[in-house]
């Protein structure tokens, strides 16, 4: 189709593309800052690149956080991404499972969160039993399960759990060790452990 001239004060509110991000077209929506009139247009980049990116136009990339460094969710990973100076069409779809784990990192306090019916009074405080929430008042995390028989054991929460998808190494040197569970012996028939 014909090219559309945008107003000089066009403000882009968003860009919508096909899932997988390998499409050469997108919908751009925004508005004219002088009139407030909204605009939706189809952007076609099919002629913008003369070839699909070759392997040499990709480089390894290791995400990093200013606070945590390269250890994000307990591991250092590496992706392959298009080099910033490559003028080519990226036909590879993003696949989070394609990340290559370079190493597992020692656990830090950031790899844990409070378990169900536990809470922190402040950011750096330890997790303590939540006795304020109505749903937690009758919760007895230390009680042995009904199936507990003398000579067996059961697990109880220590108040911590790993952040979702975390893979840190609690046994590494210098690791913060908030093991999510501890094992306890089932009580004997007379009510003693």
XYZ file of N, CA and C in Angstrom, residues 40-193:
462
model
N -3.726 4.535 14.159
C -3.277 3.150 14.110
C -2.769 2.907 12.705
N -1.544 2.408 12.587
C -1.025 2.148 11.247
C -0.278 0.839 11.193
N -0.214 0.305 10.001
C 0.500 -0.941 9.744
C 1.879 -0.573 9.215
N 2.926 -1.039 9.897
C 4.298 -0.789 9.453
C 4.837 -2.070 8.827
N 5.286 -1.984 7.589
C 5.811 -3.141 6.859
C 7.299 -2.921 6.614
N 8.132 -3.781 7.223
C 9.583 -3.657 7.117
C 10.175 -4.699 6.166
N 9.342 -5.283 5.311
C 9.803 -6.346 4.411
C 10.962 -5.891 3.530
N 10.970 -4.656 3.095
C 12.047 -4.186 2.227
C 13.199 -3.525 2.959
N 13.146 -3.489 4.277
C 14.179 -2.779 5.046
C 15.492 -3.550 5.133
N 15.449 -4.862 5.017
C 16.667 -5.676 5.144
C 16.814 -6.533 3.903
N 18.049 -6.702 3.454
C 18.257 -7.470 2.225
C 18.545 -8.947 2.471
N 18.727 -9.333 3.750
C 18.973 -10.757 4.018
C 18.620 -11.111 5.467
N 18.412 -12.413 5.688
C 18.237 -12.903 7.049
C 19.611 -12.987 7.694
N 19.657 -12.769 8.981
C 20.935 -12.793 9.695
C 21.595 -14.171 9.604
N 22.886 -14.148 9.365
C 23.687 -15.376 9.344
C 24.251 -15.598 10.748
N 24.771 -16.780 11.004
C 25.314 -17.102 12.330
C 26.357 -16.090 12.787
N 27.172 -15.593 11.866
C 28.229 -14.638 12.227
C 27.673 -13.286 12.682
N 26.384 -13.056 12.429
C 25.779 -11.784 12.823
C 25.099 -11.872 14.195
N 25.329 -12.978 14.874
C 24.842 -13.162 16.245
C 26.040 -13.218 17.179
N 25.820 -12.840 18.423
C 26.883 -12.865 19.427
C 26.290 -13.378 20.740
N 27.133 -13.969 21.579
C 26.631 -14.416 22.878
C 26.285 -13.216 23.766
N 25.270 -13.374 24.578
C 24.824 -12.312 25.478
C 24.508 -12.919 26.840
N 25.082 -12.342 27.880
C 24.818 -12.767 29.246
C 24.103 -11.640 29.970
N 22.821 -11.819 30.306
C 22.098 -10.757 31.013
C 22.722 -10.506 32.377
N 22.693 -9.263 32.812
C 23.239 -8.897 34.117
C 22.342 -7.855 34.755
N 22.383 -7.826 36.047
C 21.597 -6.893 36.848
C 22.596 -5.987 37.577
N 22.303 -4.708 37.685
C 23.225 -3.762 38.332
C 23.486 -4.148 39.779
N 22.518 -4.749 40.438
C 22.651 -5.111 41.843
C 23.209 -6.520 42.013
N 22.692 -7.480 41.230
C 23.063 -8.884 41.398
C 24.204 -9.341 40.498
N 24.593 -8.535 39.533
C 25.621 -8.950 38.591
C 25.063 -9.947 37.591
N 25.879 -10.907 37.189
C 25.457 -11.881 36.182
C 24.651 -13.035 36.764
N 24.546 -13.114 38.078
C 23.757 -14.176 38.702
C 22.319 -13.706 38.835
N 21.459 -14.187 37.967
C 20.051 -13.833 37.989
C 19.264 -15.118 38.224
N 18.463 -15.130 39.264
C 17.712 -16.310 39.686
C 18.622 -17.518 39.889
N 19.764 -17.244 40.489
C 20.648 -18.319 40.904
C 21.530 -18.922 39.843
N 21.594 -18.318 38.685
C 22.467 -18.876 37.648
C 22.902 -17.790 36.671
N 24.008 -18.051 36.026
C 24.496 -17.206 34.952
C 24.169 -17.930 33.652
N 23.427 -17.269 32.778
C 23.018 -17.889 31.521
C 23.535 -17.076 30.340
N 23.514 -17.701 29.191
C 23.972 -17.040 27.977
C 22.979 -17.325 26.852
N 22.613 -16.270 26.152
C 21.733 -16.363 24.991
C 22.532 -15.985 23.755
N 21.971 -16.292 22.612
C 22.533 -15.820 21.352
C 21.597 -14.730 20.850
N 22.143 -13.548 20.586
C 21.296 -12.467 20.079
C 21.984 -11.753 18.925
N 21.181 -11.068 18.130
C 21.703 -10.341 16.970
C 22.642 -9.244 17.444
N 23.794 -9.128 16.800
C 24.749 -8.062 17.135
C 24.124 -6.705 16.820
N 24.370 -5.689 17.636
C 23.777 -4.366 17.400
C 24.159 -3.744 16.055
N 25.335 -4.084 15.536
C 25.777 -3.498 14.272
C 25.333 -4.309 13.044
N 24.640 -5.412 13.252
C 24.198 -6.260 12.139
C 22.949 -5.652 11.485
N 23.015 -5.426 10.186
C 21.872 -4.884 9.443
C 21.268 -6.042 8.658
N 20.429 -6.792 9.357
C 19.818 -7.985 8.774
C 18.515 -8.254 9.495
N 17.721 -9.143 8.899
C 16.442 -9.506 9.489
C 16.641 -10.677 10.437
N 16.240 -10.514 11.693
C 16.361 -11.565 12.684
C 15.192 -12.532 12.531
N 15.438 -13.678 11.935
C 14.380 -14.658 11.693
C 14.278 -15.687 12.808
N 15.185 -15.619 13.771
C 15.145 -16.574 14.873
C 14.091 -16.141 15.887
N 13.273 -17.083 16.303
C 12.289 -16.748 17.334
C 12.953 -16.880 18.698
N 12.508 -16.068 19.628
C 13.053 -16.105 20.976
C 12.541 -17.340 21.684
N 13.428 -18.049 22.326
C 13.063 -19.230 23.089
C 13.824 -19.173 24.399
N 13.104 -18.911 25.493
C 13.756 -18.790 26.803
C 14.470 -20.081 27.186
N 13.994 -21.222 26.679
C 14.628 -22.489 26.992
C 15.948 -22.678 26.236
N 16.235 -21.793 25.278
C 17.463 -21.909 24.500
C 18.665 -21.329 25.241
N 18.427 -20.754 26.406
C 19.533 -20.206 27.184
C 20.445 -21.342 27.632
N 21.726 -21.077 27.589
C 22.712 -22.058 28.034
C 23.180 -21.632 29.418
N 23.007 -22.499 30.415
C 23.456 -22.178 31.765
C 24.960 -22.334 31.829
N 25.643 -21.241 32.198
C 27.095 -21.260 32.302
C 27.538 -21.753 33.673
N 26.807 -21.323 34.713
C 27.126 -21.791 36.065
C 25.963 -21.509 36.996
N 25.883 -22.309 38.048
C 24.965 -22.013 39.136
C 25.706 -21.137 40.124
N 25.013 -20.205 40.720
C 25.627 -19.261 41.644
C 25.282 -19.622 43.079
N 26.131 -19.184 44.001
C 25.848 -19.359 45.421
C 24.571 -18.596 45.765
N 23.717 -19.189 46.573
C 22.468 -18.542 46.962
C 22.739 -17.272 47.764
N 21.921 -16.267 47.495
C 21.941 -15.035 48.276
C 20.545 -14.857 48.865
N 20.379 -13.873 49.716
C 19.061 -13.613 50.307
C 18.026 -13.331 49.220
N 18.449 -12.797 48.075
C 17.526 -12.478 46.981
C 16.964 -13.714 46.287
N 17.532 -14.883 46.537
C 17.043 -16.109 45.923
C 15.889 -16.733 46.709
N 15.560 -16.157 47.861
C 14.503 -16.693 48.719
C 13.390 -15.672 48.910
N 12.213 -16.192 49.250
C 11.093 -15.359 49.675
C 10.422 -16.092 50.826
N 9.546 -15.402 51.547
C 8.856 -16.041 52.666
C 7.834 -17.047 52.149
N 7.737 -18.165 52.852
C 6.801 -19.229 52.509
C 5.381 -18.823 52.906
N 4.409 -19.649 52.524
C 2.999 -19.430 52.864
C 2.850 -19.324 54.384
N 2.152 -18.312 54.823
C 1.896 -18.025 56.236
C 3.151 -17.627 57.015
N 4.115 -17.084 56.299
C 5.293 -16.468 56.906
C 5.406 -15.082 56.289
N 6.046 -14.147 56.979
C 6.165 -12.785 56.465
C 7.439 -12.141 57.000
N 7.814 -11.027 56.357
C 8.944 -10.223 56.817
C 8.411 -8.912 57.370
N 8.945 -8.477 58.498
C 8.545 -7.197 59.059
C 9.149 -6.037 58.288
N 10.329 -6.259 57.697
C 10.991 -5.259 56.861
C 11.836 -5.991 55.834
N 12.417 -5.241 54.912
C 13.149 -5.845 53.788
C 14.220 -6.846 54.221
N 15.050 -6.503 55.172
C 16.160 -7.374 55.562
C 15.851 -8.262 56.766
N 14.630 -8.211 57.260
C 14.263 -9.012 58.429
C 14.056 -10.470 58.033
N 14.245 -11.380 58.999
C 13.988 -12.794 58.687
C 12.491 -13.060 58.551
N 12.160 -14.153 57.896
C 10.762 -14.561 57.771
C 10.297 -15.107 59.118
N 9.123 -14.655 59.570
C 8.542 -15.113 60.824
C 7.114 -15.562 60.559
N 6.580 -16.413 61.448
C 5.211 -16.904 61.286
C 4.252 -15.724 61.206
N 3.293 -15.793 60.291
C 2.268 -14.767 60.130
C 1.076 -15.153 61.000
N 0.939 -14.485 62.120
C -0.170 -14.783 63.023
C -1.278 -13.745 62.903
N -1.110 -12.793 61.977
C -2.092 -11.727 61.801
C -3.151 -12.050 60.763
N -2.770 -12.710 59.685
C -3.714 -13.029 58.612
C -4.712 -14.067 59.095
N -5.979 -13.837 58.819
C -7.021 -14.775 59.236
C -6.782 -16.172 58.683
N -6.331 -16.247 57.431
C -6.132 -17.557 56.808
C -4.960 -18.329 57.412
N -4.116 -17.666 58.190
C -2.937 -18.322 58.753
C -3.059 -18.615 60.245
N -4.094 -18.125 60.881
C -4.198 -18.275 62.343
C -4.281 -19.733 62.776
N -4.975 -20.564 62.024
C -5.118 -21.972 62.399
C -4.124 -22.876 61.674
N -3.209 -22.286 60.936
C -2.225 -23.054 60.174
C -1.130 -23.521 61.129
N -0.851 -24.801 61.139
C 0.153 -25.375 62.034
C 1.235 -26.051 61.195
N 2.222 -25.297 60.716
C 3.222 -25.882 59.819
C 4.125 -26.913 60.482
N 4.222 -26.883 61.820
C 5.097 -27.821 62.516
C 4.407 -29.140 62.857
N 3.093 -29.187 62.744
C 2.355 -30.395 63.130
C 2.665 -31.546 62.186
N 2.916 -32.721 62.737
C 3.165 -33.869 61.859
C 1.893 -34.261 61.112
N 2.026 -34.760 59.894
C 0.840 -35.180 59.142
C 0.199 -36.411 59.803
N -1.063 -36.627 59.523
C -1.786 -37.766 60.103
C -1.141 -39.093 59.712
N -0.468 -39.131 58.580
C 0.156 -40.368 58.097
C 1.525 -40.633 58.737
N 1.952 -39.773 59.652
C 3.278 -39.883 60.270
C 3.293 -41.044 61.276
N 4.203 -41.989 61.079
C 4.308 -43.147 61.975
C 5.671 -43.127 62.661
N 5.747 -43.610 63.896
C 7.027 -43.642 64.601
C 8.111 -44.328 63.759
N 9.290 -43.723 63.756
C 10.408 -44.240 62.965
C 10.533 -43.567 61.614
N 9.459 -42.903 61.153
C 9.498 -42.162 59.882
C 9.792 -40.694 60.187
N 9.843 -39.889 59.156
C 10.100 -38.462 59.344
C 9.178 -37.658 58.430
N 9.115 -36.363 58.683
C 8.304 -35.451 57.868
C 9.041 -34.135 57.731
N 8.666 -33.350 56.733
C 9.305 -32.063 56.485
C 8.434 -30.929 56.987
N 9.078 -29.917 57.536
C 8.383 -28.701 57.956
C 9.059 -27.508 57.292
N 8.288 -26.466 57.089
C 8.821 -25.254 56.472
C 9.714 -24.514 57.460
N 10.794 -23.977 56.948
C 11.661 -23.127 57.765
C 11.226 -21.672 57.659
N 10.194 -21.422 56.843
C 9.710 -20.058 56.638
C 10.156 -19.475 55.316
N 11.002 -20.190 54.587
C 11.525 -19.697 53.319
C 11.178 -20.651 52.186
N 11.171 -20.115 50.995
C 11.083 -20.929 49.786
C 11.904 -20.202 48.718
N 12.301 -20.966 47.707
C 13.047 -20.356 46.615
C 12.115 -19.501 45.765
N 12.627 -18.409 45.241
C 11.889 -17.603 44.278
C 11.630 -18.507 43.071
N 10.482 -18.350 42.435
C 10.113 -19.203 41.300
C 11.231 -19.262 40.265
N 11.510 -20.446 39.780
C 12.505 -20.724 38.735
C 13.939 -20.466 39.181
N 14.176 -20.314 40.466
C 15.539 -20.085 40.961
C 16.313 -21.394 40.965
N 17.596 -21.330 40.667
C 18.420 -22.530 40.608
C 19.734 -22.350 41.346
N 19.751 -21.509 42.395
C 21.008 -21.232 43.097
C 21.518 -22.474 43.819
N 22.789 -22.419 44.216
C 23.457 -23.530 44.873
C 23.620 -23.206 46.358
N 22.787 -23.810 47.208
C 22.835 -23.548 48.650
C 24.066 -24.168 49.301
N 24.732 -25.092 48.602
C 25.923 -25.745 49.159
C 27.222 -25.055 48.747
N 27.153 -24.032 47.916
C 28.368 -23.341 47.453
C 28.989 -22.542 48.596
N 30.279 -22.337 48.511
C 30.979 -21.547 49.518
C 30.389 -20.144 49.592
N 30.127 -19.673 50.800
C 29.597 -18.328 50.991
C 28.111 -18.186 50.727
N 27.420 -19.286 50.467
C 25.985 -19.219 50.139
C 25.157 -18.890 51.370
N 24.097 -18.122 51.166
C 23.084 -17.915 52.199
C 22.216 -19.171 52.167
N 22.109 -19.826 53.298
C 21.404 -21.107 53.328
C 20.117 -20.991 54.137
N 19.019 -20.719 53.456
C 17.689 -20.723 54.060
C 16.975 -21.950 53.497
N 17.414 -23.121 53.876
C 16.788 -24.336 53.353
C 15.279 -24.242 53.547
N 14.497 -24.461 52.480
C 13.043 -24.326 52.606
C 12.389 -25.310 53.574
N 13.001 -26.466 53.778
C 12.403 -27.440 54.698
C 13.473 -28.012 55.610
N 13.018 -28.507 56.744
C 13.889 -29.285 57.616
C 13.136 -30.565 57.959
N 13.878 -31.636 58.161
C 13.278 -32.933 58.430
C 13.189 -33.156 59.927
N 12.035 -33.657 60.376
C 11.828 -33.955 61.784
C 11.320 -35.397 61.910
N 11.681 -36.045 63.016
C 11.175 -37.423 63.209
C 9.702 -37.396 63.607
N 8.975 -38.379 63.156
C 7.581 -38.512 63.594
C 7.567 -38.809 65.076
N 6.583 -38.255 65.793
C 6.557 -38.499 67.244
C 6.229 -39.958 67.547
N 6.730 -40.406 68.696
C 6.418 -41.754 69.154
C 4.953 -41.783 69.584
N 4.415 -42.938 69.767
C 2.995 -43.081 70.120
C 2.595 -42.368 71.386
N 3.547 -42.101 72.295
C 3.185 -41.458 73.552
C 3.237 -39.933 73.470
N 3.442 -39.390 72.253
C 3.457 -37.930 72.056
C 4.824 -37.316 72.145
N 5.897 -38.130 72.315
C 7.256 -37.590 72.348
C 7.940 -37.887 71.031
N 8.913 -37.075 70.678
C 9.636 -37.266 69.426
C 10.760 -38.260 69.589
